[in-house]
């Protein structure tokens, strides 16, 4: 979809301008939400190895391990993964820079760069609550809205996150913190046609992604789960916010993927550019 509206969104410790696509989508920053899904007619098991759609069909993940929703926020010269420049990081490579949901990198050094990554939420009347829940019409996330006018804010810098306990195939939340990579494929399925019969067909070609930023829950309650095992409004356990628009017919399509080791060149670039301490480097954080 074409992106026409721009709004300030917190990505890492910075306020940047992130693009929202025509069906208002939250792009950037992450963490969790116990989301109220009212579209029970299109209920799906997402993030699992099998996706069961509203018509009872069982769809595979095309050989990939995980399932994610996606948005686009635009390149930035400063990210949560140690001030990486998303455009320069992937220039001349086959990779797309992404911000991963807070749930996918929920382990933050409480002493580095302002410390930790949490959130505070309240209703429109000022009542403190732990999470926001959403309502939306059956079969589509168009015209969705937070119940009781709920809103949240980020607490902490959310810098240099790495995959924490609870990530992995058992929970369905991928271990994708800073400096991790993966390969994957977009599906035809998007959040506005959840009942589409051909939604689980592949869309475009396989691509590679590298996590250069975080999508914190606080400013992005709609899309970015807070802790492993929690789903977003779309029922997905994972979310990627792309810095660059993928070369596919794109309308916030869902994405299937598998973590893998980054290329030597990309690892060299990240090690040379990041300001994150050595203790936050993921090492063997991805499943091999």
XYZ file of N, CA and C in Angstrom:
864
model
N 0.828 -1.177 0.000
C 0.000 0.000 0.000
C 0.869 1.235 0.000
N 0.353 2.344 -0.535
C 1.134 3.558 -0.567
C 1.088 4.219 0.797
N 2.208 4.776 1.240
C 2.292 5.404 2.547
C 2.159 6.905 2.388
N 1.197 7.477 3.077
C 0.921 8.885 2.882
C 0.977 9.705 4.152
N 0.902 9.074 5.309
C 0.876 9.805 6.559
C 2.146 9.564 7.333
N 2.749 10.616 7.877
C 3.943 10.456 8.703
C 3.686 10.924 10.119
N 4.168 10.147 11.091
C 3.975 10.488 12.493
C 5.251 10.166 13.247
N 5.516 10.873 14.370
C 6.704 10.555 15.168
C 6.513 9.252 15.919
N 7.483 8.366 15.814
C 7.414 7.075 16.486
C 8.731 6.817 17.177
N 8.669 6.286 18.384
C 9.905 5.978 19.092
C 10.456 4.668 18.576
N 11.673 4.707 18.059
C 12.388 3.504 17.676
C 13.718 3.576 18.392
N 14.006 2.634 19.244
C 15.150 2.662 20.147
C 14.984 3.841 21.075
N 16.067 4.572 21.353
C 15.998 5.684 22.295
C 15.707 6.996 21.599
N 15.422 6.954 20.307
C 15.260 8.171 19.540
C 13.837 8.337 19.071
N 13.431 9.567 18.813
C 12.170 9.823 18.153
C 12.480 10.069 16.696
N 11.928 9.231 15.807
C 12.186 9.361 14.392
C 10.864 9.524 13.678
N 10.899 9.841 12.410
C 9.682 9.929 11.633
C 9.448 8.593 10.951
N 8.349 7.968 11.274
C 8.052 6.648 10.723
C 6.814 6.744 9.857
N 6.789 5.993 8.763
C 5.664 6.057 7.856
C 4.582 5.082 8.277
N 3.348 5.537 8.214
C 2.190 4.703 8.485
C 1.485 4.497 7.154
N 1.163 3.260 6.837
C 0.537 2.984 5.568
C -0.965 3.210 5.662
N -1.585 3.258 4.462
C -2.948 3.737 4.359
C -3.924 3.155 5.360
N -3.840 1.863 5.644
C -4.654 1.317 6.716
C -3.784 1.511 7.944
N -4.047 2.495 8.837
C -3.029 2.982 9.751
C -2.278 1.848 10.437
N -0.997 1.775 10.228
C -0.174 0.716 10.786
C 0.885 1.293 11.690
N 1.166 0.598 12.721
C 2.199 1.060 13.628
C 3.510 0.516 13.140
N 4.507 1.400 12.935
C 5.793 0.954 12.462
C 6.873 1.341 13.437
N 7.659 0.461 13.949
C 8.843 0.666 14.755
C 8.649 0.271 16.208
N 9.582 -0.073 16.977
C 9.606 -0.352 18.382
C 8.744 -1.500 18.852
N 8.972 -2.169 20.015
C 8.233 -3.374 20.241
C 7.959 -3.747 21.655
N 7.229 -4.798 21.856
C 6.984 -5.540 23.047
C 5.601 -6.040 23.030
N 4.974 -6.406 24.143
C 3.901 -7.346 24.012
C 2.534 -6.816 24.256
N 1.541 -7.614 23.840
C 0.175 -7.252 24.155
C -0.654 -8.490 24.264
N -1.494 -8.576 25.296
C -2.495 -9.616 25.337
C -3.664 -9.033 24.569
N -3.769 -9.400 23.302
C -4.655 -8.680 22.409
C -6.011 -9.351 22.308
N -7.061 -8.552 22.389
C -8.418 -9.064 22.221
C -8.719 -9.133 20.740
N -8.842 -10.352 20.214
C -9.135 -10.528 18.802
C -10.618 -10.833 18.649
N -11.345 -9.882 18.095
C -12.783 -10.061 17.955
C -13.171 -10.735 16.652
N -12.203 -10.908 15.752
C -12.524 -11.538 14.470
C -12.473 -13.051 14.614
N -13.348 -13.580 15.430
C -13.277 -15.010 15.718
C -13.538 -15.865 14.489
N -14.270 -15.324 13.483
C -14.520 -16.099 12.277
C -13.271 -16.325 11.469
N -12.222 -15.535 11.722
C -10.981 -15.705 10.966
C -9.836 -16.058 11.896
N -10.168 -16.675 13.006
C -9.140 -17.007 13.981
C -8.086 -17.915 13.382
N -6.821 -17.634 13.674
C -5.723 -18.438 13.150
C -4.705 -18.714 14.241
N -4.048 -19.832 14.160
C -2.914 -20.111 15.019
C -1.700 -19.618 14.281
N -1.141 -18.502 14.737
C -0.044 -17.864 14.035
C 1.238 -18.031 14.826
N 2.363 -18.117 14.110
C 3.630 -18.290 14.774
C 3.930 -19.754 15.064
N 2.993 -20.622 14.784
C 3.204 -22.046 14.981
C 3.635 -22.657 13.652
N 3.959 -23.920 13.666
C 4.389 -24.560 12.429
C 3.218 -24.795 11.475
N 2.021 -24.803 12.015
C 0.843 -24.941 11.172
C -0.075 -23.748 11.411
N -0.683 -23.256 10.349
C -1.624 -22.152 10.458
C -2.993 -22.676 10.077
N -3.931 -22.605 10.995
C -5.266 -23.098 10.724
C -6.190 -21.918 10.470
N -6.653 -21.764 9.243
C -7.455 -20.606 8.868
C -8.931 -20.813 9.135
N -9.723 -19.807 8.747
C -11.134 -19.810 9.071
C -11.917 -20.888 8.325
N -11.311 -21.430 7.269
C -12.033 -22.436 6.489
C -11.570 -23.853 6.831
N -10.784 -23.955 7.931
C -10.402 -25.270 8.414
C -9.190 -25.845 7.715
N -8.593 -25.120 6.747
C -7.454 -25.675 6.044
C -6.199 -25.536 6.890
N -5.276 -26.483 6.763
C -4.010 -26.421 7.486
C -2.933 -26.006 6.509
N -2.280 -24.897 6.805
C -1.287 -24.345 5.894
C 0.092 -24.424 6.528
N 1.097 -24.848 5.743
C 2.451 -24.936 6.277
C 3.131 -23.583 6.188
N 4.279 -23.489 6.805
C 5.094 -22.282 6.744
C 6.117 -22.369 5.625
N 5.874 -23.240 4.639
C 6.759 -23.373 3.484
C 8.183 -23.714 3.898
N 8.328 -24.478 4.966
C 9.638 -24.927 5.403
C 10.351 -23.975 6.343
N 9.778 -22.810 6.607
C 10.395 -21.859 7.532
C 9.928 -22.139 8.966
N 10.619 -21.565 9.941
C 10.332 -21.864 11.345
C 9.298 -20.944 11.991
N 9.229 -19.689 11.572
C 8.429 -18.704 12.295
C 7.552 -17.880 11.354
N 6.574 -17.231 11.966
C 5.583 -16.422 11.252
C 5.539 -15.042 11.896
N 5.496 -13.988 11.082
C 5.505 -12.620 11.613
C 4.569 -11.719 10.827
N 4.076 -10.685 11.494
C 3.424 -9.575 10.800
C 4.519 -8.581 10.416
N 4.177 -7.586 9.600
C 5.211 -6.642 9.167
C 4.651 -5.247 8.932
N 5.513 -4.252 9.107
C 5.229 -2.860 8.786
C 6.494 -2.255 8.191
N 6.433 -0.986 7.826
C 7.593 -0.277 7.274
C 7.732 1.064 7.997
N 8.954 1.403 8.404
C 9.128 2.689 9.089
C 10.130 3.613 8.427
N 10.952 3.151 7.502
C 11.886 4.019 6.794
C 13.275 3.994 7.404
N 14.298 4.180 6.567
C 15.681 4.146 7.032
C 15.946 5.226 8.071
N 16.851 4.915 8.986
C 17.247 5.863 10.025
C 18.755 5.770 10.247
N 19.439 6.891 10.530
C 20.883 6.863 10.771
C 21.249 6.467 12.191
N 20.268 6.306 13.075
C 20.531 5.993 14.480
C 19.519 4.953 14.947
N 19.995 3.813 15.380
C 19.090 2.752 15.818
C 19.415 2.316 17.242
N 18.575 1.441 17.763
C 18.775 0.944 19.128
C 19.950 -0.024 19.231
N 20.382 -0.574 18.118
C 21.489 -1.546 18.141
C 22.839 -0.831 18.047
N 23.034 0.160 18.894
C 24.304 0.853 18.934
C 24.483 1.890 17.855
N 23.408 2.602 17.509
C 23.473 3.729 16.563
C 23.895 3.316 15.161
N 23.397 2.199 14.706
C 23.675 1.768 13.336
C 22.881 2.612 12.343
N 23.432 2.824 11.172
C 22.745 3.487 10.059
C 22.157 2.387 9.187
N 20.847 2.274 9.140
C 20.223 1.136 8.443
C 20.557 1.100 6.962
N 20.632 2.279 6.330
C 20.922 2.311 4.894
C 22.361 1.879 4.618
N 23.297 2.419 5.384
C 24.704 2.094 5.169
C 25.017 0.655 5.564
N 24.323 0.153 6.579
C 24.582 -1.205 7.044
C 24.390 -2.231 5.940
N 23.328 -2.079 5.155
C 22.996 -3.103 4.155
C 23.369 -2.695 2.733
N 23.956 -1.523 2.570
C 24.287 -1.047 1.214
C 25.143 -2.073 0.466
N 24.700 -2.434 -0.742
C 25.451 -3.367 -1.579
C 25.329 -4.823 -1.175
N 24.468 -5.125 -0.209
C 24.256 -6.516 0.213
C 22.854 -6.962 -0.188
N 22.546 -8.196 0.096
C 21.207 -8.728 -0.204
C 20.261 -8.612 0.991
N 20.681 -7.923 2.041
C 19.902 -7.853 3.274
C 18.971 -6.647 3.323
N 17.888 -6.813 4.101
C 16.990 -5.726 4.460
C 17.134 -5.496 5.965
N 17.362 -4.251 6.373
C 17.441 -3.928 7.796
C 16.035 -3.871 8.384
N 15.861 -4.447 9.573
C 14.552 -4.472 10.227
C 14.699 -4.146 11.711
N 13.600 -3.698 12.294
C 13.461 -3.641 13.752
C 12.613 -4.839 14.144
N 13.051 -5.575 15.142
C 12.261 -6.726 15.602
C 11.493 -6.346 16.859
N 10.376 -7.019 17.065
C 9.521 -6.738 18.217
C 10.274 -6.950 19.529
N 9.895 -6.215 20.543
C 10.550 -6.317 21.846
C 10.556 -7.741 22.369
N 9.501 -8.487 22.102
C 9.444 -9.878 22.569
C 10.577 -10.719 22.006
N 11.052 -10.368 20.824
C 12.094 -11.130 20.143
C 13.480 -10.766 20.653
N 13.574 -9.657 21.406
C 14.859 -9.226 21.968
C 14.627 -8.583 23.336
N 14.008 -9.334 24.222
C 13.527 -8.782 25.494
C 14.579 -8.697 26.582
N 15.831 -9.041 26.269
C 16.911 -8.984 27.259
C 17.711 -7.705 27.023
N 17.517 -6.701 27.895
C 18.192 -5.405 27.756
C 19.091 -5.158 28.964
N 20.297 -4.685 28.708
C 21.239 -4.354 29.766
C 20.693 -3.170 30.553
N 20.431 -3.349 31.833
C 19.835 -2.283 32.641
C 20.818 -1.174 32.988
N 22.101 -1.400 32.731
C 23.106 -0.390 33.058
C 23.658 0.320 31.826
N 23.392 -0.195 30.638
C 23.958 0.389 29.419
C 22.967 1.327 28.737
N 23.448 2.452 28.257
C 22.667 3.359 27.418
C 21.323 3.773 28.033
N 21.286 4.075 29.288
C 20.026 4.538 29.868
C 19.209 3.449 30.522
N 19.543 2.205 30.229
C 19.015 1.089 30.996
C 17.621 0.593 30.715
N 17.521 -0.704 30.401
C 16.253 -1.402 30.347
C 15.309 -1.000 29.236
N 14.165 -1.653 29.234
C 13.128 -1.380 28.234
C 11.802 -1.891 28.784
N 10.955 -0.964 29.212
C 9.666 -1.336 29.760
C 8.605 -0.388 29.212
N 7.433 -0.354 29.844
C 6.340 0.469 29.344
C 5.373 0.789 30.477
N 4.599 1.845 30.286
C 3.515 2.205 31.183
C 2.287 2.494 30.348
N 1.136 1.947 30.738
C -0.092 2.103 29.966
C -1.207 2.669 30.840
N -2.135 3.363 30.210
C -3.310 3.854 30.914
C -4.472 4.026 29.948
N -5.676 4.015 30.490
C -6.871 4.261 29.686
C -7.024 5.766 29.484
N -7.988 6.149 28.650
C -8.235 7.565 28.388
C -8.600 8.310 29.670
N -9.180 7.587 30.650
C -9.574 8.217 31.916
C -8.426 8.306 32.912
N -7.267 7.739 32.543
C -6.102 7.801 33.412
C -5.888 6.587 34.288
N -6.727 5.566 34.156
C -6.564 4.340 34.931
C -5.357 3.551 34.434
N -4.450 3.195 35.332
C -3.258 2.438 34.956
C -3.634 0.993 34.633
N -3.149 0.488 33.496
C -3.351 -0.912 33.129
C -2.041 -1.467 32.586
N -1.960 -2.794 32.493
C -0.699 -3.418 32.091
C -0.523 -3.480 30.582
N -1.613 -3.712 29.839
C -1.536 -3.861 28.387
C -2.753 -3.204 27.745
N -2.631 -2.889 26.479
C -3.774 -2.420 25.693
C -4.394 -3.592 24.950
N -5.711 -3.588 24.815
C -6.404 -4.551 23.975
C -7.140 -3.791 22.877
N -7.427 -4.479 21.787
C -7.983 -3.821 20.605
C -9.263 -4.493 20.136
N -10.125 -3.713 19.502
C -11.293 -4.224 18.798
C -11.125 -3.946 17.313
N -11.652 -4.853 16.490
C -11.630 -4.654 15.039
C -12.719 -5.507 14.393
N -13.148 -5.150 13.199
C -14.177 -5.932 12.513
C -13.683 -7.343 12.193
N -14.596 -8.262 12.009
C -14.233 -9.634 11.663
C -13.551 -9.684 10.315
N -12.451 -10.420 10.239
C -11.775 -10.657 8.977
C -10.838 -9.567 8.512
N -10.723 -8.476 9.260
C -9.835 -7.387 8.850
C -9.399 -6.577 10.065
N -8.206 -6.023 9.994
C -7.725 -5.149 11.059
C -7.966 -3.677 10.729
N -8.597 -3.407 9.587
C -8.976 -2.038 9.277
C -9.928 -1.526 10.352
N -9.828 -0.253 10.658
C -10.712 0.388 11.635
C -10.588 -0.215 13.030
N -9.413 -0.722 13.357
C -9.183 -1.222 14.705
C -8.932 -0.052 15.653
N -9.225 -0.263 16.939
C -8.996 0.807 17.898
C -8.767 0.217 19.283
N -7.986 0.910 20.135
C -7.722 0.400 21.480
C -8.933 0.595 22.387
N -9.261 -0.416 23.160
C -10.391 -0.362 24.079
C -10.098 0.647 25.195
N -11.108 1.422 25.539
C -11.036 2.423 26.617
C -10.009 3.506 26.340
N -9.675 3.694 25.056
C -8.728 4.742 24.706
C -7.338 4.507 25.264
N -6.982 3.245 25.410
C -5.690 2.874 26.004
C -4.514 3.422 25.189
N -3.484 3.847 25.875
C -2.229 4.252 25.245
C -1.089 3.900 26.188
N 0.098 3.701 25.622
C 1.264 3.332 26.429
C 2.458 4.198 26.039
N 3.427 4.241 26.915
C 4.669 4.939 26.603
C 5.853 4.068 26.975
N 6.948 4.304 26.281
C 8.174 3.561 26.512
C 8.868 4.065 27.769
N 9.431 3.130 28.557
C 10.222 3.462 29.736
C 11.596 2.825 29.568
N 12.644 3.633 29.567
C 13.983 3.113 29.332
C 14.410 3.342 27.898
N 15.682 3.205 27.643
C 16.241 3.506 26.324
C 16.000 2.397 25.305
N 15.794 1.170 25.769
C 15.571 0.022 24.866
C 16.741 -0.153 23.895
N 17.942 0.021 24.400
C 19.137 -0.098 23.560
C 19.775 -1.478 23.684
N 20.353 -1.943 22.583
C 21.217 -3.129 22.560
C 20.520 -4.386 23.067
N 19.305 -4.628 22.601
C 18.555 -5.795 23.044
C 19.038 -7.087 22.419
N 18.925 -8.168 23.163
C 19.228 -9.495 22.626
C 18.118 -10.457 23.027
N 18.072 -11.586 22.355
C 17.021 -12.559 22.626
C 17.114 -13.041 24.068
N 15.967 -13.059 24.740
C 15.949 -13.465 26.128
C 15.333 -14.833 26.343
N 15.202 -15.264 27.592
C 14.575 -16.546 27.913
C 13.142 -16.597 27.375
N 12.750 -17.742 26.915
C 11.394 -17.914 26.409
C 11.265 -17.828 24.908
N 12.312 -17.356 24.220
C 12.262 -17.340 22.762
C 12.645 -18.718 22.225
N 12.211 -19.000 21.008
C 12.509 -20.289 20.390
C 11.258 -20.944 19.850
N 11.419 -22.081 19.241
C 10.299 -22.734 18.572
C 9.220 -23.192 19.551
N 9.573 -23.430 20.815
C 8.571 -23.874 21.791
C 7.520 -22.796 22.026
N 7.951 -21.548 22.093
C 7.010 -20.447 22.321
C 6.490 -19.863 21.023
N 7.234 -20.066 19.931
C 6.864 -19.479 18.646
C 7.421 -18.082 18.450
N 8.076 -17.515 19.481
C 8.712 -16.205 19.374
C 10.167 -16.407 18.993
N 10.574 -15.871 17.862
C 11.922 -16.103 17.346
C 12.978 -15.354 18.149
N 14.154 -15.955 18.363
C 15.252 -15.276 19.052
C 15.977 -14.359 18.076
N 15.493 -13.133 17.945
C 16.041 -12.213 16.941
C 16.344 -10.854 17.578
N 17.433 -10.793 18.347
C 17.889 -9.540 18.918
C 18.822 -8.821 17.969
N 19.447 -7.755 18.455
C 20.394 -6.995 17.644
C 21.466 -7.913 17.050
N 21.844 -7.616 15.826
C 22.950 -8.274 15.120
C 22.635 -9.710 14.694
N 21.361 -10.096 14.681
C 20.989 -11.421 14.192
C 20.367 -11.298 12.806
N 20.387 -12.382 12.084
C 19.898 -12.382 10.698
C 18.943 -13.537 10.462
N 18.267 -13.495 9.344
C 17.356 -14.557 8.963
C 17.067 -14.498 7.474
N 16.467 -15.547 6.991
C 16.007 -15.571 5.596
C 14.517 -15.891 5.631
N 13.773 -15.318 4.693
C 12.338 -15.551 4.740
C 11.621 -15.159 3.479
N 10.309 -15.243 3.523
C 9.479 -15.029 2.340
C 8.165 -14.378 2.781
N 7.750 -13.357 2.056
C 6.433 -12.780 2.309
C 5.349 -13.725 1.791
N 4.190 -13.682 2.445
C 3.006 -14.402 1.990
C 2.051 -13.431 1.291
N 1.101 -13.971 0.580
C 0.058 -13.128 -0.010
C -0.840 -12.547 1.086
N -0.918 -13.206 2.208
C -1.822 -12.816 3.286
C -1.452 -11.459 3.876
N -2.461 -10.629 4.130
C -2.243 -9.345 4.782
C -3.328 -9.129 5.845
N -3.151 -8.135 6.716
C -4.090 -7.966 7.835
C -5.477 -7.473 7.443
N -5.677 -7.149 6.180
C -6.945 -6.557 5.755
C -7.831 -7.534 4.993
N -7.271 -8.729 4.728
C -8.033 -9.791 4.067
C -7.670 -11.114 4.741
N -7.996 -11.227 6.000
C -7.570 -12.377 6.786
C -8.230 -13.675 6.343
N -9.345 -13.584 5.651
C -10.054 -14.785 5.210
C -9.741 -15.180 3.768
N -8.767 -14.523 3.158
C -8.436 -14.811 1.761
C -8.044 -16.272 1.568
N -8.626 -16.919 0.555
C -8.365 -18.331 0.286
C -6.922 -18.587 -0.147
N -6.309 -17.622 -0.846
C -4.957 -17.831 -1.351
C -3.910 -17.082 -0.526
N -4.267 -16.710 0.704
C -3.386 -15.908 1.531
C -2.067 -16.556 1.880
N -2.009 -17.890 1.896
C -0.778 -18.557 2.313
C 0.153 -18.876 1.149
N -0.181 -18.391 -0.035
C 0.742 -18.512 -1.164
C 1.898 -17.542 -0.986
N 3.056 -17.895 -1.517
C 4.234 -17.045 -1.395
C 4.108 -15.807 -2.268
N 4.728 -14.729 -1.833
C 4.667 -13.434 -2.497
C 6.096 -12.949 -2.760
N 6.498 -12.862 -4.022
C 7.842 -12.415 -4.357
C 8.874 -13.509 -4.154
N 10.118 -13.103 -3.907
C 11.208 -14.060 -3.765
C 11.731 -14.064 -2.332
N 12.520 -15.070 -2.005
C 13.120 -15.151 -0.683
C 14.070 -13.977 -0.464
N 14.066 -13.431 0.752
C 14.953 -12.327 1.082
C 15.683 -12.619 2.390
N 16.693 -11.802 2.702
C 17.421 -11.907 3.956
C 17.197 -10.639 4.772
N 17.120 -10.789 6.084
C 16.908 -9.647 6.974
C 17.987 -9.627 8.044
N 18.299 -8.422 8.538
C 19.220 -8.252 9.653
C 18.565 -7.317 10.663
N 18.611 -7.688 11.947
C 18.009 -6.866 12.991
C 18.977 -5.756 13.385
N 18.557 -4.521 13.104
C 19.383 -3.354 13.401
C 18.698 -2.418 14.384
N 17.493 -2.751 14.825
C 16.709 -1.836 15.652
C 15.691 -2.639 16.447
N 14.989 -1.965 17.354
C 13.944 -2.607 18.147
C 12.613 -1.915 17.896
N 11.546 -2.667 18.000
C 10.199 -2.123 17.955
C 9.613 -2.301 19.352
N 9.772 -1.294 20.240
C 9.327 -1.445 21.633
C 7.810 -1.493 21.753
N 7.340 -2.201 22.739
C 5.894 -2.315 22.946
C 5.254 -0.971 23.272
N 5.888 -0.201 24.142
C 5.292 1.028 24.636
C 4.661 1.912 23.573
N 5.408 2.325 22.541
C 4.834 3.174 21.497
C 4.139 2.379 20.396
N 4.184 1.047 20.467
C 3.698 0.207 19.365
C 2.889 -0.969 19.876
N 1.889 -0.680 20.694
C 1.096 -1.731 21.318
C 0.316 -2.567 20.322
N 0.045 -2.004 19.161
C -0.770 -2.701 18.175
C -0.004 -3.837 17.504
N 1.284 -3.616 17.232
C 2.016 -4.546 16.377
C 3.139 -5.307 17.076
N 3.740 -4.742 18.092
C 4.988 -5.315 18.611
C 4.809 -5.949 19.990
N 4.706 -7.277 20.056
C 4.529 -7.963 21.342
C 5.645 -7.623 22.333
N 5.307 -7.656 23.613
C 6.249 -7.245 24.656
C 7.141 -8.368 25.160
N 6.588 -9.541 25.340
C 7.357 -10.659 25.901
C 7.097 -11.912 25.072
N 8.045 -12.860 25.091
C 7.875 -14.089 24.318
C 6.567 -14.800 24.637
N 5.924 -15.296 23.598
C 4.680 -16.043 23.759
C 3.427 -15.207 23.640
N 3.554 -13.877 23.607
C 2.385 -13.012 23.462
C 2.172 -12.652 21.997
N 0.905 -12.475 21.629
C 0.525 -12.155 20.255
C 0.193 -10.680 20.120
N 0.302 -10.186 18.891
C -0.140 -8.820 18.613
C -1.571 -8.826 18.097
N -2.057 -7.685 17.664
C -3.444 -7.574 17.203
C -3.737 -8.514 16.042
N -2.713 -8.835 15.243
C -2.886 -9.722 14.093
C -2.768 -11.185 14.468
N -2.552 -11.487 15.750
C -2.395 -12.866 16.186
C -1.008 -13.408 15.974
N -0.052 -12.551 15.574
C 1.315 -12.991 15.307
C 2.180 -12.853 16.551
N 3.060 -13.815 16.742
C 3.977 -13.801 17.871
C 5.248 -13.018 17.570
N 5.475 -12.737 16.295
C 6.664 -12.008 15.854
C 6.253 -10.833 14.981
N 7.101 -9.809 14.966
C 6.839 -8.660 14.091
C 8.160 -8.065 13.627
N 8.215 -7.736 12.323
C 9.352 -7.023 11.749
C 8.879 -5.696 11.189
N 9.605 -4.637 11.519
C 9.367 -3.310 10.971
C 10.508 -3.033 9.999
N 10.212 -3.042 8.714
C 11.243 -2.921 7.689
C 11.688 -1.478 7.516
N 13.000 -1.269 7.431
C 13.534 0.068 7.180
C 13.394 0.448 5.711
N 13.352 -0.539 4.848
C 13.232 -0.302 3.408
C 12.069 -1.111 2.860
N 11.284 -0.516 1.984
C 10.145 -1.218 1.396
C 10.616 -2.397 0.556
N 10.170 -3.596 0.850
C 10.568 -4.772 0.067
C 10.050 -4.677 -1.370
N 10.741 -5.348 -2.258
C 10.385 -5.318 -3.676
C 9.331 -6.385 -3.966
N 8.164 -6.225 -3.353
C 7.031 -7.131 -3.573
C 5.764 -6.291 -3.596
N 4.663 -6.890 -4.030
C 3.370 -6.227 -3.904
C 3.049 -6.227 -2.422
N 3.158 -5.068 -1.794
C 3.178 -5.014 -0.330
C 1.988 -4.269 0.257
N 1.328 -4.922 1.196
C 0.234 -4.300 1.942
C 0.300 -4.823 3.377
N 1.469 -4.608 4.004
C 1.721 -5.124 5.340
C 1.551 -6.643 5.410
N 2.102 -7.311 4.406
C 1.958 -8.762 4.295
C 2.650 -9.499 5.435
N 2.114 -10.664 5.761
C 2.752 -11.525 6.738
C 4.008 -12.149 6.128
N 4.905 -12.610 7.004
C 6.252 -13.017 6.601
C 6.624 -14.296 7.333
N 7.119 -15.293 6.610
C 7.612 -16.525 7.230
C 9.131 -16.530 7.126
N 9.816 -17.018 8.180
C 11.267 -16.871 8.196
C 11.940 -17.874 9.121
N 13.257 -18.004 8.953
C 14.105 -18.837 9.790
C 15.363 -18.049 10.147
N 15.746 -17.964 11.429
C 17.001 -17.297 11.795
C 18.199 -18.034 11.201
N 19.217 -17.285 10.826
C 20.450 -17.887 10.334
C 21.611 -16.938 10.644
N 22.825 -17.446 10.560
C 24.012 -16.652 10.835
C 24.163 -15.566 9.768
N 24.529 -14.352 10.205
C 24.751 -13.249 9.263
C 26.016 -13.508 8.434
N 26.108 -12.858 7.295
C 27.301 -12.976 6.460
C 28.498 -12.363 7.183
N 29.692 -12.804 6.820
C 30.910 -12.273 7.432
C 31.013 -10.768 7.223
N 30.640 -10.279 6.041
C 30.723 -8.853 5.752
C 29.774 -8.059 6.640
N 28.586 -8.571 6.816
C 27.619 -7.861 7.656
C 28.064 -7.865 9.123
N 28.596 -8.982 9.583
C 29.113 -9.041 10.952
C 30.242 -8.035 11.146
N 31.129 -7.922 10.155
C 32.233 -6.962 10.237
C 31.707 -5.537 10.329
N 30.727 -5.216 9.497
C 30.155 -3.863 9.499
C 29.517 -3.537 10.847
N 28.769 -4.481 11.387
C 28.087 -4.224 12.652
C 29.075 -4.078 13.800
N 30.089 -4.928 13.841
C 31.083 -4.841 14.913
C 31.839 -3.516 14.856
N 32.106 -3.034 13.644
C 32.846 -1.783 13.485
C 32.004 -0.557 13.801
N 30.709 -0.645 13.616
C 29.846 0.539 13.729
C 29.102 0.655 15.054
N 28.832 -0.460 15.720
C 27.963 -0.392 16.892
C 28.654 0.187 18.118
N 27.869 0.838 18.942
C 28.355 1.337 20.225
C 27.884 0.451 21.374
N 27.217 -0.646 21.069
C 26.764 -1.565 22.109
C 27.955 -2.284 22.742
N 27.923 -2.504 24.055
C 29.031 -3.208 24.710
C 29.116 -4.657 24.249
N 30.296 -5.232 24.393
C 30.530 -6.606 23.940
C 29.579 -7.584 24.598
N 29.125 -7.272 25.819
C 28.254 -8.184 26.553
C 26.891 -8.355 25.893
N 26.521 -7.416 25.007
C 25.214 -7.509 24.360
C 25.287 -8.214 23.003
N 26.500 -8.538 22.538
C 26.636 -9.241 21.266
C 26.026 -10.624 21.411
N 25.168 -11.032 20.478
C 24.404 -12.267 20.675
C 25.214 -13.549 20.638
N 26.380 -13.552 20.021
C 27.150 -14.781 19.939
C 26.368 -15.854 19.221
N 26.084 -16.962 19.887
C 25.338 -18.071 19.284
C 23.855 -17.958 19.631
N 23.278 -16.749 19.507
C 21.890 -16.546 19.938
C 20.879 -17.142 18.986
N 21.255 -17.385 17.726
C 20.297 -17.935 16.787
C 20.339 -19.445 16.797
N 19.264 -20.057 16.426
C 19.219 -21.510 16.338
C 19.962 -21.946 15.073
N 20.836 -22.905 15.226
C 21.654 -23.337 14.088
C 21.222 -24.720 13.639
